CSV table of C-alpha atoms and ligand atoms in Angstrom, one decimal:
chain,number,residue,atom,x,y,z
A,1,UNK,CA,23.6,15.1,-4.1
A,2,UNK,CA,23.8,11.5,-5.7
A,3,UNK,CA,20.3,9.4,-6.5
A,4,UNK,CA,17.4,11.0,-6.2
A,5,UNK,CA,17.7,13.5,-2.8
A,6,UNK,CA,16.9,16.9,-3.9
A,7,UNK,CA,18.6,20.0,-2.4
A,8,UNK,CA,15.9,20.7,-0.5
A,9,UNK,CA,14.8,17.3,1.3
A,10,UNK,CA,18.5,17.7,2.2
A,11,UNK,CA,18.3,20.9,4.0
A,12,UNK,CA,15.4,19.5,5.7
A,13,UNK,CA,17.1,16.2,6.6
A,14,UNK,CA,20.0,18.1,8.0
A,15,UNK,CA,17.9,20.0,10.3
A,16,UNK,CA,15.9,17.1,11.6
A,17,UNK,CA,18.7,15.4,12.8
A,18,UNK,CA,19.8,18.2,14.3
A,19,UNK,CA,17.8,17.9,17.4
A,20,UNK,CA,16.1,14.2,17.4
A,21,UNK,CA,17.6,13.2,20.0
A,22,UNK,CA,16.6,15.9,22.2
A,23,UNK,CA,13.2,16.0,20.8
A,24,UNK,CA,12.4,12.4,20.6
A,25,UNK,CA,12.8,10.0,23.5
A,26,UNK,CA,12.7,6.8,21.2
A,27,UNK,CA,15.3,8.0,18.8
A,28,UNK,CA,17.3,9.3,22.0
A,29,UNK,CA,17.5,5.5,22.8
A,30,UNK,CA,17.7,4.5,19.4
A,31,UNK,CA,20.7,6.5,18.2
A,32,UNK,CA,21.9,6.5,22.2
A,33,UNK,CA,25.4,5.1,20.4
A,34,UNK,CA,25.1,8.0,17.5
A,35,UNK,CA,25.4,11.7,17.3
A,36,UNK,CA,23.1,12.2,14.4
A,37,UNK,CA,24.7,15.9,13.9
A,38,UNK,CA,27.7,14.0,12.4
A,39,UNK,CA,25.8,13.1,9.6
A,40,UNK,CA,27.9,15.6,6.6
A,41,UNK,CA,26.8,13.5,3.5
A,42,UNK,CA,24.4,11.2,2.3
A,43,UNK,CA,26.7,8.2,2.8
A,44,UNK,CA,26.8,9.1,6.7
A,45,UNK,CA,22.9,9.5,6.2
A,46,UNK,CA,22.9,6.1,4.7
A,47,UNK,CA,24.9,4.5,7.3
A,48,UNK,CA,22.0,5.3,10.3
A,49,UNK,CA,20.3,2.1,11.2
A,50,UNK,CA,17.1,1.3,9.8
A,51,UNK,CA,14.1,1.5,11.9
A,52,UNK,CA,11.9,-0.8,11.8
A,53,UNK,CA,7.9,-2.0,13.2
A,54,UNK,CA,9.6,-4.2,16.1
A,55,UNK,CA,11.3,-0.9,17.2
A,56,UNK,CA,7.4,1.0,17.0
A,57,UNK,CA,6.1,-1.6,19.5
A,58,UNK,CA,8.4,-1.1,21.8
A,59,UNK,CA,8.0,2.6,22.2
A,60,UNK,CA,4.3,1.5,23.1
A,61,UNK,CA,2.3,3.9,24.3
A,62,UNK,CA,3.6,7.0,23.6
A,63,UNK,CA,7.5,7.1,23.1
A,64,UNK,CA,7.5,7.9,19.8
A,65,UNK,CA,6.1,11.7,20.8
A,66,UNK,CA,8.7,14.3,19.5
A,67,UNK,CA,6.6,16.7,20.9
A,68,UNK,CA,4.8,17.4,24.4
A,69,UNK,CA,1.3,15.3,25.1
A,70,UNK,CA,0.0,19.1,25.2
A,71,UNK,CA,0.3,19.5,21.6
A,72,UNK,CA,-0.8,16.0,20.6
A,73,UNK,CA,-4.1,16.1,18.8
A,74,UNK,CA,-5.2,12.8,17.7
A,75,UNK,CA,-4.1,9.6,17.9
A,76,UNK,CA,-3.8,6.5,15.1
A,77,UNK,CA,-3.0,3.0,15.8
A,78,UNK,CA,-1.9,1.0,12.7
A,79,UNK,CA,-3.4,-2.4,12.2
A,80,UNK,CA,-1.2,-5.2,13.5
A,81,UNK,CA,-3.1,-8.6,13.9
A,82,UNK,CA,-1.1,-9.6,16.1
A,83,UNK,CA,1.2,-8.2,19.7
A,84,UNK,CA,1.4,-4.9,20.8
A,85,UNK,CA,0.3,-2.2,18.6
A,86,UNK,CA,1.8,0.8,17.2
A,87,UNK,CA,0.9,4.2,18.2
A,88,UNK,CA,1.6,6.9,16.0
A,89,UNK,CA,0.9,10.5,17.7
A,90,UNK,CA,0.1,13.4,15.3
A,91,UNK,CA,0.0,17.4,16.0
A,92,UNK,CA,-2.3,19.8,14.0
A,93,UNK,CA,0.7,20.4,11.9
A,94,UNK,CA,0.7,16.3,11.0
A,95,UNK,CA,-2.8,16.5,10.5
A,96,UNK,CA,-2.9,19.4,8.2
A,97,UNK,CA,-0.2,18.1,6.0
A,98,UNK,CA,-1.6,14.6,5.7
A,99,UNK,CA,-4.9,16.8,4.5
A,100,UNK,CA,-2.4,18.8,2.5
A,101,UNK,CA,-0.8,15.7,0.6
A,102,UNK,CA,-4.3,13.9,0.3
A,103,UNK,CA,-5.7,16.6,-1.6
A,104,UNK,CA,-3.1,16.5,-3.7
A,105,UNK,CA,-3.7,13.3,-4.6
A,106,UNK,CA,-7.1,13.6,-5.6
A,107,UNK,CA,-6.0,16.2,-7.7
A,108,UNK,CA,-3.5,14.3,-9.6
A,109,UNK,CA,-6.8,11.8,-10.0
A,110,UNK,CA,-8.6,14.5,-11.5
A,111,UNK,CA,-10.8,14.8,-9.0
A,112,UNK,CA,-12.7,18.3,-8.5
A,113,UNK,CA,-14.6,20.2,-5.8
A,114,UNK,CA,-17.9,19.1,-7.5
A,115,UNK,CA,-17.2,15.5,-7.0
A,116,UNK,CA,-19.4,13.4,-4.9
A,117,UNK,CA,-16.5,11.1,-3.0
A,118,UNK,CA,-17.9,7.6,-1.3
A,119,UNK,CA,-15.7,6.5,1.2
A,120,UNK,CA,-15.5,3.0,2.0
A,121,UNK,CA,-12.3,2.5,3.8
A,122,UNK,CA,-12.8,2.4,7.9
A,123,UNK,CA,-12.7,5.1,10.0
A,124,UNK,CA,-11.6,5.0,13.8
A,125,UNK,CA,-8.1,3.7,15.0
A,126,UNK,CA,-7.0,2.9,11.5
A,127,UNK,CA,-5.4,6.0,9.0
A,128,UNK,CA,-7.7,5.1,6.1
A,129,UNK,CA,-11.3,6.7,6.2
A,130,UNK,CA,-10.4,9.6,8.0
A,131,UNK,CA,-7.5,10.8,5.4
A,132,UNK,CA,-9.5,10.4,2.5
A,133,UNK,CA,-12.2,12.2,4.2
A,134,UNK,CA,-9.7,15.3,5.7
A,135,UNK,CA,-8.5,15.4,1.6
A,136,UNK,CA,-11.8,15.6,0.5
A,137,UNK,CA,-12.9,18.6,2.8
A,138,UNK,CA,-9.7,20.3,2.2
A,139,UNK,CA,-10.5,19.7,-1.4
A,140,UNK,CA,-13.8,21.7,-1.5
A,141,UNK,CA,-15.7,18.1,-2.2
A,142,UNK,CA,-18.5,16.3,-1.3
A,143,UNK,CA,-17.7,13.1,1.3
A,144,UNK,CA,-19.7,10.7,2.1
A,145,UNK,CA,-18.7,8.7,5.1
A,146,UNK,CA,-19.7,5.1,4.6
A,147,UNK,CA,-16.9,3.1,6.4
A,148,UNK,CA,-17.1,-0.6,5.3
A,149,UNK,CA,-19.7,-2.8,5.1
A,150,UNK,CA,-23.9,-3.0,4.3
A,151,UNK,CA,-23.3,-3.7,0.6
A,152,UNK,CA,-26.4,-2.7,0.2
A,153,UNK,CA,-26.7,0.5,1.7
A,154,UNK,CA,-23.5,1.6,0.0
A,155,UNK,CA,-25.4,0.7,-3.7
A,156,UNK,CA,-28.0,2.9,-2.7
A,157,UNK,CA,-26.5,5.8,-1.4
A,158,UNK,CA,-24.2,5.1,-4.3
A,159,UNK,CA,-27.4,5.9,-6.5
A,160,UNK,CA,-29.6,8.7,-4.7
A,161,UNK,CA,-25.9,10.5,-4.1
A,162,UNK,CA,-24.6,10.0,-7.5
A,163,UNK,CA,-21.5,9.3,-5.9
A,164,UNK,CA,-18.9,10.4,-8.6
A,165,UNK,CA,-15.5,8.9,-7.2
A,166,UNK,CA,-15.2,5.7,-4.9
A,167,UNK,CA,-12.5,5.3,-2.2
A,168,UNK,CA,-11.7,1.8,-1.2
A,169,UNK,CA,-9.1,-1.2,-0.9
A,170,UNK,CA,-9.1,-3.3,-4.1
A,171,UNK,CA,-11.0,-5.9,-2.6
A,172,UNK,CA,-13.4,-3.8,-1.4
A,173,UNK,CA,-14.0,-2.2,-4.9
A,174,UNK,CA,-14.1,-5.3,-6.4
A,175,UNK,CA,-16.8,-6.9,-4.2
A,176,UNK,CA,-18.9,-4.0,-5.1
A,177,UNK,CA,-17.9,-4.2,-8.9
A,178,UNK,CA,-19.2,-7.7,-8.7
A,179,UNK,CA,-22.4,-6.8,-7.0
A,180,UNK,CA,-23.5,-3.8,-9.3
A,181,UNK,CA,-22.8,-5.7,-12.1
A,182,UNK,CA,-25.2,-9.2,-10.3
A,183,UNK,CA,-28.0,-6.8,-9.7
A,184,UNK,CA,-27.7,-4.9,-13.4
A,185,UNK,CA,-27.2,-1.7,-11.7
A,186,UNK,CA,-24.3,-0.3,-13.5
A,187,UNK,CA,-26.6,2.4,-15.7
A,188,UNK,CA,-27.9,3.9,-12.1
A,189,UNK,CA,-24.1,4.4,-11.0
A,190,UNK,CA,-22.1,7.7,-12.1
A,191,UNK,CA,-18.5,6.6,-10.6
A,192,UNK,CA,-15.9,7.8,-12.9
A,193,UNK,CA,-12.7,7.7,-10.8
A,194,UNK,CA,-11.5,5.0,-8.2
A,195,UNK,CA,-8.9,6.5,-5.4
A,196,UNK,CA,-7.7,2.5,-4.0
A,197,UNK,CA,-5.9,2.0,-1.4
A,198,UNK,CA,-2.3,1.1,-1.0
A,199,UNK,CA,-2.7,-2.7,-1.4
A,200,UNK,CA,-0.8,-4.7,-4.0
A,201,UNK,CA,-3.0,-5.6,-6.9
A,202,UNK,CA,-2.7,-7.6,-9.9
A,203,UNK,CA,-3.5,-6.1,-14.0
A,204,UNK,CA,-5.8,-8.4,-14.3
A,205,UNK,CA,-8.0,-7.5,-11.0
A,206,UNK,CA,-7.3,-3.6,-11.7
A,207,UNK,CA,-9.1,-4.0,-15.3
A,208,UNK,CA,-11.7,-6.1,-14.1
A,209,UNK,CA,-12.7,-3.2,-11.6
A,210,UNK,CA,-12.0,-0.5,-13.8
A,211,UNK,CA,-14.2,-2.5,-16.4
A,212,UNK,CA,-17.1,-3.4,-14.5
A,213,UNK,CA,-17.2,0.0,-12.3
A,214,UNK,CA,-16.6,1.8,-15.5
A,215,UNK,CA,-13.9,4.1,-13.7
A,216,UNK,CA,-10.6,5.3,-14.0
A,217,UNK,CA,-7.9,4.1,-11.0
A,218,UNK,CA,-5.8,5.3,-9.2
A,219,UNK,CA,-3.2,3.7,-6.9
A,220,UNK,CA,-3.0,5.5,-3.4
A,221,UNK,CA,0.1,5.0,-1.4
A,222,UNK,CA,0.7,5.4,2.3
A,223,UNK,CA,1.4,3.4,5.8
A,224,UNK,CA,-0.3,4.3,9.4
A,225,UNK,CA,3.4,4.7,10.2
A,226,UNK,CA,4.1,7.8,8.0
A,227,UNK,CA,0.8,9.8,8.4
A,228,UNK,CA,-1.4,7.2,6.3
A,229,UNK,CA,-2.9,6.8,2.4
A,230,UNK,CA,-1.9,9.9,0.8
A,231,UNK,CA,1.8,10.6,0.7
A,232,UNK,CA,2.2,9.2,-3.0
A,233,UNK,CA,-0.4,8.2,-5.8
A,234,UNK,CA,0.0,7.6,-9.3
A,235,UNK,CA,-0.4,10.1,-11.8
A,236,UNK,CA,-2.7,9.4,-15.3
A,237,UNK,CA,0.2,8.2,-17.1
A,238,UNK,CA,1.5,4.9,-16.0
A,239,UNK,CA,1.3,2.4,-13.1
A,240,UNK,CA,4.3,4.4,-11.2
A,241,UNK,CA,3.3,6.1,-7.9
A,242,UNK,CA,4.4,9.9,-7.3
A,243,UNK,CA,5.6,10.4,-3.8
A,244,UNK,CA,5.2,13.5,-2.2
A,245,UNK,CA,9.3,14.7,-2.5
A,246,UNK,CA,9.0,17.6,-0.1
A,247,UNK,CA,7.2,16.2,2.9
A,248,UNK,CA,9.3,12.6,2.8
A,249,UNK,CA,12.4,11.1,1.3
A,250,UNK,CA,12.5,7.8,-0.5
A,251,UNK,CA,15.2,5.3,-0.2
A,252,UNK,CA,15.2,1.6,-1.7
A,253,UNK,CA,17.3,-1.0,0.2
A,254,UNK,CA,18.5,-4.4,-0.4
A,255,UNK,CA,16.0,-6.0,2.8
A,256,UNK,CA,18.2,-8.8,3.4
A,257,UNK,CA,21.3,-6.2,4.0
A,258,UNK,CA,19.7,-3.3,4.3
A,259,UNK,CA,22.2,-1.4,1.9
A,260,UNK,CA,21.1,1.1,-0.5
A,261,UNK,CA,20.3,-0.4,-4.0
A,262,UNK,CA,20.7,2.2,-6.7
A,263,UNK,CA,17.5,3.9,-8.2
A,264,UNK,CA,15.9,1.6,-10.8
A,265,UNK,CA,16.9,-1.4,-8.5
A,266,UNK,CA,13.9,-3.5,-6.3
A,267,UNK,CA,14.4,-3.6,-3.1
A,268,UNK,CA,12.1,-2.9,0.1
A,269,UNK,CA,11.3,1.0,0.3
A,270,UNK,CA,12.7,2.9,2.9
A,271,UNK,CA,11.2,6.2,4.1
A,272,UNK,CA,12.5,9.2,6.4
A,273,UNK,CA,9.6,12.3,7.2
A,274,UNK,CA,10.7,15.6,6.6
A,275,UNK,CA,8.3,17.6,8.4
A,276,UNK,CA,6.4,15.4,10.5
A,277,UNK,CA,6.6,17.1,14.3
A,278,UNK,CA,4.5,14.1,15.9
A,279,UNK,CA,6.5,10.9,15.4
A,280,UNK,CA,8.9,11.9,13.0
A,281,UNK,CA,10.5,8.9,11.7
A,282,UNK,CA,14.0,8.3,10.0
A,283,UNK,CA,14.7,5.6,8.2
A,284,UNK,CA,11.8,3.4,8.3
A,285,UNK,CA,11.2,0.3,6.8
A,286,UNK,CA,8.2,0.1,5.2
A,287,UNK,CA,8.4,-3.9,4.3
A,288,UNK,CA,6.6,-3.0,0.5
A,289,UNK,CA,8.7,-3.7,-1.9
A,290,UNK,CA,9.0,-2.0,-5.5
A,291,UNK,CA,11.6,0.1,-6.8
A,292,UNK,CA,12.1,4.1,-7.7
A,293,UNK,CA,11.4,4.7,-11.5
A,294,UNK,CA,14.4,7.0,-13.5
A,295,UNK,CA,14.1,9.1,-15.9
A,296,UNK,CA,10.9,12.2,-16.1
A,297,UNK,CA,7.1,11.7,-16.3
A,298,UNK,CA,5.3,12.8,-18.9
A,299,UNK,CA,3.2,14.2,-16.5
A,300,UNK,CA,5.7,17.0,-15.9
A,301,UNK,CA,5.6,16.2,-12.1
A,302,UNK,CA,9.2,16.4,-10.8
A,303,UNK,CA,8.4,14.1,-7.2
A,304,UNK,CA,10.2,10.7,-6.8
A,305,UNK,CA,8.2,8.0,-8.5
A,306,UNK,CA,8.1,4.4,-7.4
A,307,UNK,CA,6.9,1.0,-9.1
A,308,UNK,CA,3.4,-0.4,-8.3
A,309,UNK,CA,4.2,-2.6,-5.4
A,310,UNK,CA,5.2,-6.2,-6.2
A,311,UNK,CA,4.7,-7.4,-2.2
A,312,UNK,CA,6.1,-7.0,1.2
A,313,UNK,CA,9.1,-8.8,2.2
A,314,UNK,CA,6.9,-10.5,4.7
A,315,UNK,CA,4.5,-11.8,2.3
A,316,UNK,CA,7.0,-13.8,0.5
A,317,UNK,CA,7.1,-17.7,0.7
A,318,UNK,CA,9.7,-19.9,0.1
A,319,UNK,CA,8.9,-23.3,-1.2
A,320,UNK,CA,11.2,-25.8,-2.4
A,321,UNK,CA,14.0,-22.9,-2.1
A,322,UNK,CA,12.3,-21.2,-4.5
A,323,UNK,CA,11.2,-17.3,-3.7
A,324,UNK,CA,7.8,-16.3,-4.2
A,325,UNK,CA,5.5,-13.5,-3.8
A,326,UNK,CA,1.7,-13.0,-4.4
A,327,UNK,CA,2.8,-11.0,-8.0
A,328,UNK,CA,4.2,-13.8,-9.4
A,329,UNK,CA,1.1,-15.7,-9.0
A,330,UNK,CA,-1.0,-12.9,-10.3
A,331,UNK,CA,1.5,-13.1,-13.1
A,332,UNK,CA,1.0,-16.0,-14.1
A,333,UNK,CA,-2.8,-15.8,-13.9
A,334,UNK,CA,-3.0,-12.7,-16.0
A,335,UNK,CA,-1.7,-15.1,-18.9
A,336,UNK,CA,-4.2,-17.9,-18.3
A,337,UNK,CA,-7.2,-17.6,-20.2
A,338,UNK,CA,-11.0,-18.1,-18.1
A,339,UNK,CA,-8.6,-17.6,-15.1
A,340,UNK,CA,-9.9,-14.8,-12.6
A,341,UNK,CA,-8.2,-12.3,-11.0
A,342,UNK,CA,-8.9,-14.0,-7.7
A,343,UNK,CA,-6.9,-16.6,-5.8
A,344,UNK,CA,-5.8,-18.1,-2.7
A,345,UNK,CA,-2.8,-19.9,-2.2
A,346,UNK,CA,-2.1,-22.9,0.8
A,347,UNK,CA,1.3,-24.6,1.4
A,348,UNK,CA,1.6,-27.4,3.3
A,349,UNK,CA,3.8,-29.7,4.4
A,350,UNK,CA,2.6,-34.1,3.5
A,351,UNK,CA,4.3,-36.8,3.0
A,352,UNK,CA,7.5,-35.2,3.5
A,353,UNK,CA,7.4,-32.3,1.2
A,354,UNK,CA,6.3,-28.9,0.2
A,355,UNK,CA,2.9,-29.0,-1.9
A,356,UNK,CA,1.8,-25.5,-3.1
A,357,UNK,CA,-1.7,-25.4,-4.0
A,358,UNK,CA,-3.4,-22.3,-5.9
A,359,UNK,CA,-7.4,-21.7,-5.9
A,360,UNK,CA,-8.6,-19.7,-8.0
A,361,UNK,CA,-11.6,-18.0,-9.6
A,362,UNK,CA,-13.0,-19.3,-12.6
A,363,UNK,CA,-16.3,-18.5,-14.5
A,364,UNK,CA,-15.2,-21.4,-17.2
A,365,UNK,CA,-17.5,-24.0,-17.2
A,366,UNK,CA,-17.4,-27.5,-16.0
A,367,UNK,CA,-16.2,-28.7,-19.3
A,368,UNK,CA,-13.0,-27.1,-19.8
A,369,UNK,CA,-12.2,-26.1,-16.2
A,370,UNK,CA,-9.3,-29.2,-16.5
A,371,UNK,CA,-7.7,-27.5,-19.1
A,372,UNK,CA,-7.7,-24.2,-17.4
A,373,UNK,CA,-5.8,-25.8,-14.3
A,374,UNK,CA,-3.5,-27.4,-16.9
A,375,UNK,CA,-2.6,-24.4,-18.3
A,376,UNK,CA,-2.5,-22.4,-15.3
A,377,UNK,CA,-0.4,-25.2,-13.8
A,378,UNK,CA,2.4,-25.2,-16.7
A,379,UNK,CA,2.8,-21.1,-16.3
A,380,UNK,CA,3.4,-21.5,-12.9
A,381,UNK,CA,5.9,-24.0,-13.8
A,382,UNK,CA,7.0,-21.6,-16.9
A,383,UNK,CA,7.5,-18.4,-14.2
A,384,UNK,CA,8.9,-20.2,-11.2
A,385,UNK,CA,9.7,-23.5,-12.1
A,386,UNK,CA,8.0,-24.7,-9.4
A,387,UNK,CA,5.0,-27.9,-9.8
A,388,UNK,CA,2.0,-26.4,-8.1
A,389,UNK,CA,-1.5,-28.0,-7.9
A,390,UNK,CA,-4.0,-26.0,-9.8
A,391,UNK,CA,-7.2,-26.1,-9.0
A,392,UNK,CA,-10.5,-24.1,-9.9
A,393,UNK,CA,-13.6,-23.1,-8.1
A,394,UNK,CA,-16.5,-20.5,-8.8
A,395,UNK,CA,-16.6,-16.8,-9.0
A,396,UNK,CA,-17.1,-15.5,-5.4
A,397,UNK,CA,-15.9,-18.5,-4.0
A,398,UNK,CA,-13.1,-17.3,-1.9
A,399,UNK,CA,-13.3,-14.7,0.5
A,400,UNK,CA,-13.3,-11.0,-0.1
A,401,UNK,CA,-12.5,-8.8,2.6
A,402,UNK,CA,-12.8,-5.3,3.7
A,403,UNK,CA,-9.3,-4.7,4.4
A,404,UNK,CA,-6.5,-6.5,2.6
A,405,UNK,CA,-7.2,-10.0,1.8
A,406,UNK,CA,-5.2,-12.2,3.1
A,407,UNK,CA,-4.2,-14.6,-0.3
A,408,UNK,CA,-1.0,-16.6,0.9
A,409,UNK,CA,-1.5,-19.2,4.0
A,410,UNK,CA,1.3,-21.1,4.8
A,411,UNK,CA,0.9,-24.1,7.0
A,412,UNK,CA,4.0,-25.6,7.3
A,413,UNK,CA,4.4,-24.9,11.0
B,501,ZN,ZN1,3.4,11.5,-13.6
């Protein structure tokens, strides 16, 4: 078996396809044109279409059920801002193995049944609070329930608790980062270990955290789409996320042909569900980008391993025919001294052409902030070769947000 399918995830493919079409009434329609039973090899494997969010909305409510309603047990919408949304069905089985794979996580985190685990991510429609939460039970843990928001009441319980791992988006973490260390509070906290969610993140933010919370992190991995955070995380030795090789298989494609890149290759990440009974899904584009890493962890861990997430093929911008995604501005920022980790970038369309503007964080004063945008200027220039204007503007200036933050607005059209 070429790339990285194992023997195993192989056997499992085979007898998924066996009877989608019977099972499932949106891949009945999808593959209407296919018999998925001919698939012998992984070439005919890599020759199914792709399937992708559009197709999710239109199987709106509840197409996407393999499964009768009768054995449907919950329900989880993922978090489109805009149209119709997706529904993702789940059956105890799904629910259990999502719990399954998040505790497995926490464990490659290092966390333990006597930690104290704060969870900030949302509960409700949304995938996030609720898997952390079903990980942490199955774990033998302590959870605590927050959800987002009250700053305030999240210090405190924080401190009476002695909350010992955090769960959160980077934003998130880093809004309370920033507050602990305002209010000089960071002796009364006993965090060592930060579980954040699959958001793309720059060095520079990732140490500040891990600085100011005094923590360990750890990069969680997931999509409402496929279960939710928790099929992949990455282990104590590098940036690389571990994903969980015997409940899904990872492919990396070429997103503007949607042909299989070899492994080592960026590309957009694909992913096929080997066991999911719900909504099993085949082929999915998940729109992150990154690529699978060769070669064996040091950890000893034998499942797949992909990058750190560089963006989603939706979040890139073109400007002046030039590519570019939100890491190459965190790129260049990392280099630029005084620069923060946070930024916002508008595009806009005056007097005929493209101007690119970044905003970002600085706690330099007023003296040298010139020099700052000067500098921060040329390694935009250096990275994309692209003229941007710089400019600079106080810590906690721009917004931070529960969720992802949105850092990219383009108002061309
Ligand atoms: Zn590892």
């Amino acid at each position: 078996m070429a790339q990285n399918m194992k023997d195993q995830q192989w056997l499992q493919i085979t007898k998924l396809l066996a009877d989608i079409k019977d099972k499932s009434p949106f891949y009945s329609q999808k593959f209407a044109a296919i018999d998925p039973r001919d698939v012998h090899d992984l070439k005919d494997f890599q020759a199914l279409p792709l399937t992708d969010k559009d197709d999710l909305r239109d199987a709106y409510p509840l197409k996407l059920a393999a499964v009768p309603t009768s054995e449907i047990v919950r329900i989880h919408s993922s978090s489109g801002t805009t149209g119709t949304p997706v529904i993702i069905p789940y059956t105890a089985q799904d629910v259990m193995d999502w719990a399954i794979m998040f505790k497995r996580c926490y464990e490659y985190a290092g966390v333990t049944k006597d930690d104290i685990i704060h969870i900030t991510p949302g509960y409700g429609l949304w995938t996030a609070g609720i898997g952390f939460q079903a990980g942490a039970e199955l774990l033998g843990a302590m959870a605590i329930p927050m959800g987002p928001g009250n700053t305030d009441k999240q210090l405190q319980m924080m401190i009476d608790l002695g909350s010992t791992v955090l769960g959160a988006t980077s934003s998130y973490a880093l809004l309370l980062a920033e507050t602990i260390a305002e209010r000089g509070l960071a002796d009364q906290i006993k965090l060592r270990r930060g579980v954040i969610g699959s958001e793309r993140w720059g060095e520079k933010m990732r140490n500040r955290i891990a600085h100011e919370l005094g923590v360990e992190l750890y990069d969680i991995y997931g999509l409402t789409e496929i279960y939710g955070p928790g099929i992949g995380i990455n282990c104590e030795y590098q940036s690389a996320m571990h994903c969980w090789d015997d409940y899904i298989y990872c492919e990396i494609v070429n997103p503007d042909t949607g042909e299989v890149v070899d492994d080592g290759v960026s590309g957009e990440l694909v992913i096929t569900t080997l066991r999911k009974e719900g909504a099993p899904l085949i082929r999915y584009r998940t729109r992150d980008l990154t690529r699978i890493v060769v070669g064996d962890c040091p950890c000893g861990s034998t499942h797949t391993r992909i990058e750190a997430l560089i963006g989603r093929s939706d979040d890139m911008v073109k400007v002046k025919g030039v590519n570019i995604f939100p890491a190459h501005i965190e790129e260049a920022l990392a280099i630029t001294d005084h620069a923060s980790s946070e930024y916002q970038v508008m595009i806009d369309h005056m007097y005929g052409r493209d101007i690119m503007t970044v905003f970002f964080e600085t706690a330099a004063t007023k003296e040298i902030r010139a020099d700052v945008e000067t500098t921060l200027r040329r390694n935009i220039k250096d990275k994309l070769g692209l003229s941007v204007i710089a400019k600079a503007v106080d810590l906690g200036d721009l917004p931070r947000s529960e969720k992802k933050t949105r850092r990219v607005f383009d108002n061309r059209y």
